One Martini backbone bead per residue (centre of mass of N, CA, C, O) as a GRO file, in nm:
protein
  339
    1MET     BB    1   3.333  14.946  19.419
    2LYS     BB    2   3.599  14.818  19.502
    3THR     BB    3   3.822  14.650  19.780
    4THR     BB    4   4.151  14.557  19.828
    5THR     BB    5   4.285  14.317  20.075
    6PHE     BB    6   4.562  14.222  20.261
    7VAL     BB    7   4.677  13.905  20.467
    8GLY     BB    8   4.911  13.772  20.654
    9ALA     BB    9   5.031  13.506  20.809
   10VAL     BB   10   4.215  11.275  24.099
   11ALA     BB   11   4.272  11.608  24.164
   12ALA     BB   12   4.464  11.889  24.135
   13LEU     BB   13   4.433  12.169  23.939
   14VAL     BB   14   4.644  12.426  23.820
   15LEU     BB   15   4.613  12.736  23.746
   16GLY     BB   16   4.703  12.910  23.416
   17GLY     BB   17   4.783  13.150  23.231
   18THR     BB   18   4.638  13.368  22.959
   19GLU     BB   19   4.650  13.480  22.683
   20ALA     BB   20   4.437  13.738  22.533
   21GLY     BB   21   4.173  13.671  22.302
   22ALA     BB   22   4.004  13.745  21.981
   23ALA     BB   23   3.829  13.783  21.740
   24ALA     BB   24   3.788  13.959  21.429
   25TRP     BB   25   3.668  14.222  21.233
   26ASP     BB   26   3.518  14.387  21.006
   27THR     BB   27   3.296  14.695  20.941
   28CYS     BB   28   2.991  14.790  20.824
   29ASN     BB   29   2.760  14.972  20.987
   30GLY     BB   30   2.827  14.733  21.248
   31THR     BB   31   2.875  14.513  21.009
   32PRO     BB   32   3.016  14.167  20.897
   33VAL     BB   33   3.239  14.127  20.717
   34LYS     BB   34   3.130  13.876  20.517
   35TRP     BB   35   2.968  13.624  20.387
   36TYR     BB   36   2.667  13.578  20.211
   37SER     BB   37   2.757  13.380  20.075
   38GLY     BB   38   2.841  13.099  19.926
   39PRO     BB   39   3.150  12.990  19.802
   40VAL     BB   40   3.343  12.893  19.574
   41VAL     BB   41   3.618  12.701  19.505
   42TYR     BB   42   3.951  12.713  19.364
   43ARG     BB   43   4.173  12.482  19.277
   44ASN     BB   44   4.544  12.481  19.204
   45ARG     BB   45   4.667  12.233  19.053
   46CYS     BB   46   4.961  12.301  18.963
   47SER     BB   47   5.001  12.335  19.291
   48ILE     BB   48   4.790  12.155  19.337
   49PRO     BB   49   4.736  11.860  19.353
   50ASP     BB   50   4.534  11.540  19.432
   51SER     BB   51   4.799  11.450  19.595
   52GLY     BB   52   4.911  11.462  19.906
   53ASN     BB   53   5.043  11.688  20.138
   54VAL     BB   54   4.918  11.918  20.016
   55ASN     BB   55   4.640  11.876  19.966
   56THR     BB   56   4.573  11.801  20.275
   57ALA     BB   57   4.669  12.090  20.362
   58TYR     BB   58   4.423  12.218  20.219
   59TRP     BB   59   4.188  12.088  20.306
   60ASN     BB   60   4.218  12.116  20.636
   61GLY     BB   61   4.233  12.460  20.599
   62LEU     BB   62   3.916  12.460  20.515
   63ARG     BB   63   3.801  12.233  20.762
   64GLN     BB   64   3.821  12.380  20.994
   65TRP     BB   65   3.606  12.546  20.932
   66ASP     BB   66   3.382  12.462  20.734
   67ASP     BB   67   3.278  12.231  20.910
   68LEU     BB   68   3.135  12.404  21.147
   69SER     BB   69   2.923  12.589  20.917
   70HIS     BB   70   2.915  12.560  20.566
   71ILE     BB   71   2.964  12.769  20.380
   72VAL     BB   72   3.092  12.600  20.125
   73SER     BB   73   2.918  12.581  19.788
   74GLY     BB   74   3.248  12.485  19.630
   75PHE     BB   75   3.451  12.247  19.474
   76ASN     BB   76   3.716  12.337  19.293
   77VAL     BB   77   3.888  12.278  18.964
   78ASN     BB   78   4.166  12.357  18.795
   79ALA     BB   79   4.364  12.335  18.608
   80ALA     BB   80   4.684  12.232  18.531
   81THR     BB   81   4.771  12.445  18.271
   82ASP     BB   82   4.676  12.699  18.527
   83CYS     BB   83   4.964  12.879  18.641
   84SER     BB   84   4.778  13.148  18.775
   85LEU     BB   85   4.695  13.374  19.026
   86ASP     BB   86   4.431  13.551  19.044
   87HIS     BB   87   4.270  13.832  19.056
   88SER     BB   88   3.965  13.991  18.997
   89ASP     BB   89   3.765  13.748  18.828
   90GLY     BB   90   3.550  13.557  19.030
   91GLN     BB   91   3.757  13.391  19.189
   92ASN     BB   92   3.867  13.152  19.411
   93GLU     BB   93   4.166  13.128  19.486
   94ILE     BB   94   4.398  12.839  19.561
   95GLY     BB   95   4.771  12.850  19.607
   96LEU     BB   96   5.105  12.831  19.540
   97CYS     BB   97   5.366  13.050  19.579
   98ASP     BB   98   5.624  13.224  19.555
   99ARG     BB   99   5.781  13.413  19.790
  100ALA     BB  100   5.828  13.704  19.631
  101ALA     BB  101   5.573  13.748  19.512
  102ILE     BB  102   5.483  13.799  19.866
  103ASP     BB  103   5.694  13.950  20.018
  104GLY     BB  104   5.823  13.696  20.224
  105ASN     BB  105   5.597  13.524  20.292
  106ASN     BB  106   5.341  13.273  20.383
  107GLY     BB  107   5.090  13.407  20.336
  108VAL     BB  108   4.845  13.535  20.132
  109THR     BB  109   4.504  13.758  20.127
  110TYR     BB  110   4.247  13.841  19.884
  111SER     BB  111   4.048  14.097  19.921
  112THR     BB  112   3.727  14.161  19.795
  113VAL     BB  113   3.501  14.482  19.829
  114GLY     BB  114   3.322  14.684  19.902
  115LEU     BB  115   3.211  15.004  19.945
  116CYS     BB  116   3.107  15.151  20.276
  117PHE     BB  117   2.749  15.295  20.264
  118ILE     BB  118   2.515  15.112  20.284
  119GLY     BB  119   2.475  14.875  20.531
  120SER     BB  120   2.593  14.581  20.419
  121ASN     BB  121   2.927  14.402  20.362
  122GLY     BB  122   3.062  14.171  20.140
  123ILE     BB  123   3.257  13.917  20.032
  124ASP     BB  124   3.343  13.857  19.683
  125GLU     BB  125   3.653  13.809  19.687
  126ALA     BB  126   3.939  13.523  19.766
  127ASP     BB  127   4.250  13.484  19.766
  128VAL     BB  128   4.531  13.217  19.815
  129CYS     BB  129   4.880  13.238  19.914
  130ILE     BB  130   5.115  13.014  19.910
  131ALA     BB  131   5.408  12.926  19.980
  132SER     BB  132   5.626  12.666  19.848
  133ASP     BB  133   5.834  12.594  20.041
  134LEU     BB  134   5.735  12.484  20.252
  135ASP     BB  135   5.621  12.249  20.470
  136PHE     BB  136   5.360  11.987  20.471
  137THR     BB  137   5.412  11.791  20.677
  138PRO     BB  138   5.277  11.642  20.938
  139ARG     BB  139   5.281  11.725  21.302
  140THR     BB  140   5.364  11.695  21.581
  141GLY     BB  141   5.246  11.827  21.926
  142SER     BB  142   5.601  11.929  21.957
  143ALA     BB  143   5.629  12.100  21.739
  144PHE     BB  144   5.818  12.364  21.647
  145GLY     BB  145   5.656  12.625  21.412
  146THR     BB  146   5.637  12.668  21.087
  147SER     BB  147   5.395  12.564  20.860
  148GLY     BB  148   5.230  12.513  20.613
  149ARG     BB  149   4.967  12.409  20.721
  150SER     BB  150   4.932  12.658  20.930
  151THR     BB  151   4.908  12.849  20.697
  152PHE     BB  152   4.636  12.735  20.580
  153VAL     BB  153   4.453  12.783  20.850
  154HIS     BB  154   4.545  13.098  20.840
  155GLU     BB  155   4.432  13.191  20.544
  156ALA     BB  156   4.145  13.057  20.619
  157GLY     BB  157   4.053  13.304  20.814
  158HIS     BB  158   4.096  13.517  20.622
  159PHE     BB  159   3.876  13.447  20.402
  160PHE     BB  160   3.625  13.422  20.606
  161GLY     BB  161   3.741  13.756  20.776
  162PHE     BB  162   3.965  13.734  20.939
  163LYS     BB  163   4.186  13.856  21.156
  164HIS     BB  164   4.418  13.916  21.362
  165GLU     BB  165   4.517  13.747  21.674
  166GLY     BB  166   4.607  13.675  21.986
  167GLY     BB  167   4.717  13.391  22.142
  168HIS     BB  168   4.543  13.116  22.121
  169SER     BB  169   4.630  13.123  21.753
  170ILE     BB  170   4.631  13.102  21.413
  171LEU     BB  171   4.623  13.423  21.381
  172ARG     BB  172   4.874  13.501  21.452
  173THR     BB  173   5.105  13.766  21.340
  174SER     BB  174   5.332  13.544  21.412
  175PRO     BB  175   5.575  13.309  21.408
  176PRO     BB  176   5.455  13.072  21.582
  177HIS     BB  177   5.261  12.817  21.545
  178LEU     BB  178   5.042  12.609  21.697
  179VAL     BB  179   4.976  12.307  21.822
  180THR     BB  180   4.844  12.008  21.895
  181GLY     BB  181   4.710  11.714  21.844
  182GLY     BB  182   4.723  11.493  21.651
  183TYR     BB  183   4.752  11.398  21.368
  184GLU     BB  184   4.607  11.679  21.310
  185SER     BB  185   4.772  12.007  21.418
  186SER     BB  186   4.655  12.178  21.269
  187THR     BB  187   4.426  12.420  21.429
  188LEU     BB  188   4.235  12.570  21.606
  189TRP     BB  189   4.065  12.777  21.821
  190PRO     BB  190   3.864  12.856  22.027
  191THR     BB  191   3.858  13.226  21.941
  192ASN     BB  192   3.801  13.106  21.641
  193ALA     BB  193   3.561  12.947  21.667
  194GLN     BB  194   3.381  13.165  21.774
  195GLY     BB  195   3.464  13.327  21.529
  196MET     BB  196   3.255  13.122  21.358
  197ASN     BB  197   2.996  13.146  21.561
  198THR     BB  198   2.927  13.420  21.487
  199LEU     BB  199   2.927  13.467  21.192
  200TYR     BB  200   2.739  13.159  21.085
  201GLY     BB  201   2.735  12.933  21.257
  202TYR     BB  202   2.662  12.619  21.317
  203SER     BB  203   2.556  12.319  21.262
  204GLN     BB  204   2.630  12.220  21.534
  205THR     BB  205   2.573  12.118  21.881
  206LYS     BB  206   2.899  12.081  22.038
  207PRO     BB  207   3.237  11.995  22.123
  208ASN     BB  208   3.551  12.030  22.163
  209LEU     BB  209   3.874  11.860  22.229
  210LEU     BB  210   4.176  12.001  22.315
  211PRO     BB  211   4.558  11.976  22.320
  212SER     BB  212   4.874  12.146  22.453
  213SER     BB  213   5.220  12.181  22.489
  214MET     BB  214   5.144  12.473  22.402
  215GLY     BB  215   5.185  12.854  22.461
  216VAL     BB  216   5.095  13.174  22.597
  217VAL     BB  217   5.351  13.391  22.699
  218GLY     BB  218   5.383  13.734  22.668
  219ASP     BB  219   5.291  13.659  22.348
  220VAL     BB  220   5.466  13.378  22.374
  221ALA     BB  221   5.531  13.147  22.212
  222GLN     BB  222   5.569  12.785  22.380
  223THR     BB  223   5.706  12.560  22.539
  224LEU     BB  224   5.580  12.447  22.859
  225ASP     BB  225   5.806  12.261  22.842
  226PRO     BB  226   6.090  12.194  22.806
  227SER     BB  227   6.305  12.090  22.560
  228GLY     BB  228   6.393  11.726  22.674
  229THR     BB  229   6.586  11.588  22.896
  230VAL     BB  230   6.494  11.409  23.222
  231THR     BB  231   6.584  11.334  23.499
  232VAL     BB  232   6.467  11.016  23.701
  233CYS     BB  233   6.295  10.865  23.931
  234ARG     BB  234   6.149  10.667  24.114
  235GLY     BB  235   5.895  10.746  24.321
  236THR     BB  236   5.889  11.056  24.181
  237ALA     BB  237   5.793  11.366  24.165
  238GLN     BB  238   5.565  11.510  23.929
  239SER     BB  239   5.540  11.766  23.644
  240VAL     BB  240   5.297  11.885  23.356
  241LYS     BB  241   5.237  12.081  23.097
  242PHE     BB  242   4.910  12.197  22.964
  243TYR     BB  243   4.690  12.270  22.717
  244VAL     BB  244   4.317  12.304  22.743
  245GLY     BB  245   4.036  12.295  22.532
  246ASN     BB  246   3.715  12.422  22.380
  247MET     BB  247   3.614  12.452  22.014
  248GLY     BB  248   3.297  12.434  22.137
  249ASN     BB  249   2.959  12.502  22.138
  250ALA     BB  250   2.971  12.342  22.404
  251ALA     BB  251   2.957  12.185  22.698
  252VAL     BB  252   3.143  12.049  22.966
  253SER     BB  253   3.060  11.846  23.291
  254SER     BB  254   3.262  11.604  23.246
  255TYR     BB  255   3.534  11.427  23.225
  256THR     BB  256   3.886  11.301  23.108
  257LEU     BB  257   4.232  11.272  23.240
  258ARG     BB  258   4.540  11.180  23.124
  259VAL     BB  259   4.837  11.061  23.234
  260ARG     BB  260   5.099  10.934  22.976
  261LEU     BB  261   5.375  10.665  22.971
  262SER     BB  262   5.587  10.634  22.663
  263PRO     BB  263   5.845  10.512  22.462
  264THR     BB  264   5.626  10.592  22.195
  265ALA     BB  265   5.619  10.760  21.947
  266PRO     BB  266   5.489  10.979  21.773
  267PRO     BB  267   5.219  10.852  21.694
  268ASN     BB  268   5.175  10.568  21.794
  269GLY     BB  269   5.134  10.677  22.129
  270TYR     BB  270   4.815  10.795  22.086
  271SER     BB  271   4.703  10.482  22.074
  272GLU     BB  272   4.771  10.436  22.355
  273SER     BB  273   4.728  10.317  22.747
  274THR     BB  274   4.942  10.296  22.889
  275THR     BB  275   5.097  10.400  23.198
  276VAL     BB  276   4.907  10.543  23.384
  277VAL     BB  277   4.990  10.833  23.644
  278ALA     BB  278   4.691  11.065  23.600
  279THR     BB  279   4.372  11.125  23.716
  280TYR     BB  280   4.112  11.346  23.611
  281ASN     BB  281   3.834  11.576  23.661
  282HIS     BB  282   3.645  11.758  23.444
  283ALA     BB  283   3.587  12.100  23.312
  284LEU     BB  284   3.439  12.246  22.994
  285GLY     BB  285   3.299  12.514  22.852
  286ALA     BB  286   3.290  12.700  22.579
  287PHE     BB  287   3.539  12.835  22.434
  288SER     BB  288   3.730  12.726  22.624
  289GLU     BB  289   4.041  12.758  22.882
  290GLY     BB  290   4.387  12.598  23.007
  291THR     BB  291   4.655  12.611  23.222
  292TYR     BB  292   4.831  12.317  23.338
  293SER     BB  293   4.930  12.149  23.604
  294LEU     BB  294   5.068  11.821  23.652
  295GLY     BB  295   5.102  11.560  23.841
  296PHE     BB  296   5.313  11.295  23.928
  297THR     BB  297   5.408  10.945  23.983
  298VAL     BB  298   5.652  10.738  23.957
  299PRO     BB  299   5.672  10.426  23.891
  300ALA     BB  300   5.845  10.193  24.103
  301SER     BB  301   5.824   9.970  23.819
  302LEU     BB  302   5.990  10.120  23.589
  303PRO     BB  303   6.166  10.092  23.328
  304PHE     BB  304   6.470  10.191  23.250
  305ASN     BB  305   6.377  10.475  23.042
  306THR     BB  306   6.241  10.643  22.768
  307TYR     BB  307   5.939  10.875  22.818
  308TYR     BB  308   5.690  10.998  22.717
  309VAL     BB  309   5.433  11.279  22.766
  310TYR     BB  310   5.074  11.206  22.776
  311LEU     BB  311   4.762  11.369  22.690
  312ASP     BB  312   4.421  11.261  22.786
  313MET     BB  313   4.113  11.287  22.626
  314ASP     BB  314   3.863  11.162  22.674
  315PRO     BB  315   3.926  10.843  22.632
  316GLU     BB  316   3.634  10.682  22.686
  317GLY     BB  317   3.451  10.837  22.435
  318VAL     BB  318   3.187  10.999  22.604
  319VAL     BB  319   3.234  11.226  22.427
  320SER     BB  320   3.034  11.438  22.182
  321GLU     BB  321   3.210  11.544  21.886
  322LEU     BB  322   3.322  11.676  21.634
  323ARG     BB  323   3.634  11.545  21.703
  324GLU     BB  324   3.817  11.295  21.771
  325ASN     BB  325   4.157  11.333  21.665
  326ASP     BB  326   4.213  11.550  21.927
  327ASN     BB  327   4.292  11.460  22.196
  328THR     BB  328   4.648  11.379  22.193
  329THR     BB  329   4.944  11.464  22.296
  330VAL     BB  330   5.270  11.589  22.373
  331SER     BB  331   5.552  11.664  22.515
  332ALA     BB  332   5.874  11.809  22.481
  333MET     BB  333   5.920  11.617  22.712
  334THR     BB  334   6.153  11.398  22.856
  335LEU     BB  335   6.191  11.106  23.022
  336ARG     BB  336   6.484  10.949  23.239
  337VAL     BB  337   6.454  10.626  23.374
  338GLY     BB  338   6.780  10.589  23.570
  339CYS     BB  339   6.659  10.502  23.964
   0.00000   0.00000   0.00000
């Protein structure tokens, strides 16, 4: 017999608290309920075309997880004329749905597993529906709220067998989902990645550094510095808060953190390297994270202007990582230098 379940949607560092969270999954007789043979995924071509933002959101959602362990055995595409997304038909299908069809949720994952009797029990089929009215455009590192891209990553976590969890996690039970830095800001977080390592094992041993201007305080997701512009004077001491984490399965014994001011908005400002106002040496263990208040002085010669505050992790590129495009983010706070 089968059962079907579904789940919705160089200076001192000052350490701040982070809300605890841990990856979670169902078990059968003490063993995980997961994929025990590599699933084949079918893209619903009717709702997820071959190109565009929905397509890249689909691929990012799956690859954020699967690139760590390479569990998926095949990526197939259904005919563009097949606009239905069926359950319990032997296909693991992912597509967009009308929100009303999924009870108003941003997304739903339907998982089919066998009844638990003796021994282990695996996932037999999983189908993912994402609300079609979501915005699937890429977000910058300080954009708040839930997007179609983060929902794809969230539901892909359920596809691989993970349940909701708290803290800094893409599997938070309710929006908004946190985003990190770089050109693809809808990502996993260390506890999610640690769960993937535990259930399926990583395909390679490497760290992966990622920063965010967002955090979780008392289980409330928020920007660590309030969104808005603060007027400051040249030569004054300031500080900015950032989250940093390592979603890799290897520690980094030493790397560089730097705070940078730029009048250029993201994403173009991510690739700049000028006006560094603070540099720190730091270390991060595998799957570790922390929130830090980073101090700096506004340069006395800085031209009057409005500046974005960026954080770069390993800007020299000396740390070999699982992914190299998620090491920079931007604060929700901007600074107006006017005196």
